[in-house]
CSV table of C-alpha atoms in Angstrom, one decimal:
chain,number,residue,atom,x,y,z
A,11,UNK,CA,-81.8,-85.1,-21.8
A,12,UNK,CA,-82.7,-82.4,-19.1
A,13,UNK,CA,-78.7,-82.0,-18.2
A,14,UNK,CA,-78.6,-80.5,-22.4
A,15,UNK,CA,-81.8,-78.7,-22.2
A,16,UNK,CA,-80.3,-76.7,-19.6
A,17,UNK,CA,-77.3,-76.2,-21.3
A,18,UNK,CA,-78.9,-74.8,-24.2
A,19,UNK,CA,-80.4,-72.4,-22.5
A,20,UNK,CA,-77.7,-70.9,-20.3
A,21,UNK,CA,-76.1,-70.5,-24.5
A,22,UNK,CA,-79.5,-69.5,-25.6
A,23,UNK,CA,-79.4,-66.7,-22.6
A,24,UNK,CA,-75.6,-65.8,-23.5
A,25,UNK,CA,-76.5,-64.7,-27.1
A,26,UNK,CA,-79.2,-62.8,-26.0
A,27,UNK,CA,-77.6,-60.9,-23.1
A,28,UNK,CA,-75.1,-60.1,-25.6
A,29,UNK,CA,-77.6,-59.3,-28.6
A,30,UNK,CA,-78.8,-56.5,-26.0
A,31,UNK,CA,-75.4,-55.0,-25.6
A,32,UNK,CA,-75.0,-54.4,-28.9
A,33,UNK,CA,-78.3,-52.9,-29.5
A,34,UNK,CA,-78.2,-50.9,-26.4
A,35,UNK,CA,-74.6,-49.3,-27.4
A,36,UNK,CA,-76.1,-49.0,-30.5
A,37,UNK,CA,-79.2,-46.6,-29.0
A,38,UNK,CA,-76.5,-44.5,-27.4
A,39,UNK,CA,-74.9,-43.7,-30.2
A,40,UNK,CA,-78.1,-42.2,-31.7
A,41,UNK,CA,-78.8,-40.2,-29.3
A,42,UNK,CA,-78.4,-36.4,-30.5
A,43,UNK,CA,-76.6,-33.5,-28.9
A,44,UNK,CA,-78.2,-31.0,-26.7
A,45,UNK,CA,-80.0,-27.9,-28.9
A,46,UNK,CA,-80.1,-24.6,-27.6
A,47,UNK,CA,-83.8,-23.9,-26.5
A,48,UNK,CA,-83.8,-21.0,-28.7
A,49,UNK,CA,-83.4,-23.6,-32.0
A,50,UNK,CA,-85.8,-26.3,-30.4
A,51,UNK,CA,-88.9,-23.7,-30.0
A,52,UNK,CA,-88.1,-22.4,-33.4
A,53,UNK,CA,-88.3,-25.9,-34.8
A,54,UNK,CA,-91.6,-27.0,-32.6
A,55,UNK,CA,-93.3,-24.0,-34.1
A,56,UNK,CA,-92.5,-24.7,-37.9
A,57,UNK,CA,-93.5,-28.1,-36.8
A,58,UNK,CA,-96.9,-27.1,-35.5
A,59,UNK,CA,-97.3,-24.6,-38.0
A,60,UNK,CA,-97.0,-26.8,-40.8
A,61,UNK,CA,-98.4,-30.1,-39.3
A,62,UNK,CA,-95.0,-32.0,-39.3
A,63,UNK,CA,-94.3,-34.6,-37.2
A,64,UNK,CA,-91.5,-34.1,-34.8
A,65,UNK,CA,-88.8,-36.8,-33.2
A,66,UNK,CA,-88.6,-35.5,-29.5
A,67,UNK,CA,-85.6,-36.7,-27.8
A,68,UNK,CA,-85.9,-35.8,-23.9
A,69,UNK,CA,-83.1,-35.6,-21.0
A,70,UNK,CA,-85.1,-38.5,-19.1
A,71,UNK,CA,-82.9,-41.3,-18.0
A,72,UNK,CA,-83.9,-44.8,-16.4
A,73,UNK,CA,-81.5,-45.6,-13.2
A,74,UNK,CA,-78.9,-47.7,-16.2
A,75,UNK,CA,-77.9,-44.1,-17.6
A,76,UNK,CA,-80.6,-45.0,-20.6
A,77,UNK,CA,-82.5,-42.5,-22.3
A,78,UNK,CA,-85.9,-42.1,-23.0
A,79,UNK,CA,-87.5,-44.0,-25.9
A,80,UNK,CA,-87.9,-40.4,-27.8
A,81,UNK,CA,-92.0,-39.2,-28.6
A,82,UNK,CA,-93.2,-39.1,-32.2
A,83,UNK,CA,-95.9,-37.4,-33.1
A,84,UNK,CA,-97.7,-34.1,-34.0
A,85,UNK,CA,-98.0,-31.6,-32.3
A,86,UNK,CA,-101.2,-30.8,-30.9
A,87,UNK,CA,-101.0,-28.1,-28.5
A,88,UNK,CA,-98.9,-26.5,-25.8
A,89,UNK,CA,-100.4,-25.2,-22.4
A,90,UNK,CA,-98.0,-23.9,-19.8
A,91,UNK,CA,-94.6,-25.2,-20.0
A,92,UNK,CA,-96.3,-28.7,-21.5
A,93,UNK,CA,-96.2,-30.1,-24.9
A,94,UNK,CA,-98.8,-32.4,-26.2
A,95,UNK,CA,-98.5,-34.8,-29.1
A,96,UNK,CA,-101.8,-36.7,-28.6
A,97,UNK,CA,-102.1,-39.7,-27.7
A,98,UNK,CA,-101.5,-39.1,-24.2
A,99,UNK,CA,-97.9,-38.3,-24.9
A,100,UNK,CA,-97.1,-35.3,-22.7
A,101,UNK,CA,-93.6,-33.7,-22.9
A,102,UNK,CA,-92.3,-30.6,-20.1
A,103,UNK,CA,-90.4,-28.2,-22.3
A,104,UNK,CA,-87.6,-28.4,-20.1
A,105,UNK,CA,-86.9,-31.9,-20.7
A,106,UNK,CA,-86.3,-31.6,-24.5
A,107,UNK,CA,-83.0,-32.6,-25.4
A,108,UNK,CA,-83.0,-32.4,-29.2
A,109,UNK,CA,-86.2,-32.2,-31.5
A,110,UNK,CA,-86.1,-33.0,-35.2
A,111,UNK,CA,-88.9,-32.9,-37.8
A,112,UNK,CA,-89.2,-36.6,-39.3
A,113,UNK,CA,-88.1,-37.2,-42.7
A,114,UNK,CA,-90.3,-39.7,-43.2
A,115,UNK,CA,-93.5,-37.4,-43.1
């Protein structure tokens, strides 16, 4: 009984290695193209403006070439090159790869 136990689980482990692949080559492929900084200030001040919530998508990488989870929020305030969405969620300006105003809202 133990020998199949760890069988199963070396399967088990196999699917789910390979469950991640997929989703993870999924999250690259929705990953927007870089804005000009121009259009993303334009579209963080309609945003604010109008109390939208925004989908930030930042240049941030982890060391496997992933990016960032993007923010979600409202925007809240700005104060030197730093945006705040609330909830602690602090964004550099700079780091904005794409920003788009969620449908859903």
């Amino acid at each position: 009984m133990l020998k199949w136990q760890g069988y199963y689980l070396s399967d088990h482990t196999s699917a789910l290695k390979a469950e991640a692949k997929d989703a993870e080559q999924m999250w690259h492929q929705q990953i927007p193209a870089p804005m000009l900084p121009a259009h993303i200030k334009t579209i963080l001040e309609q945003a604010q403006t109008k109390q939208q919530t925004v989908i930030i998508y930042t240049n941030i990488t982890d060391l496997e070439q992933r990016f960032q989870v993007p923010l979600i929020g409202r925007i809240q305030g700005w104060e030197n090159q730093m945006l705040y969405l609330g909830d602690a969620n602090f964004v550099a300006i700079t780091d904005i790869r794409a920003v788009m105003i969620d449908s859903t809202d």
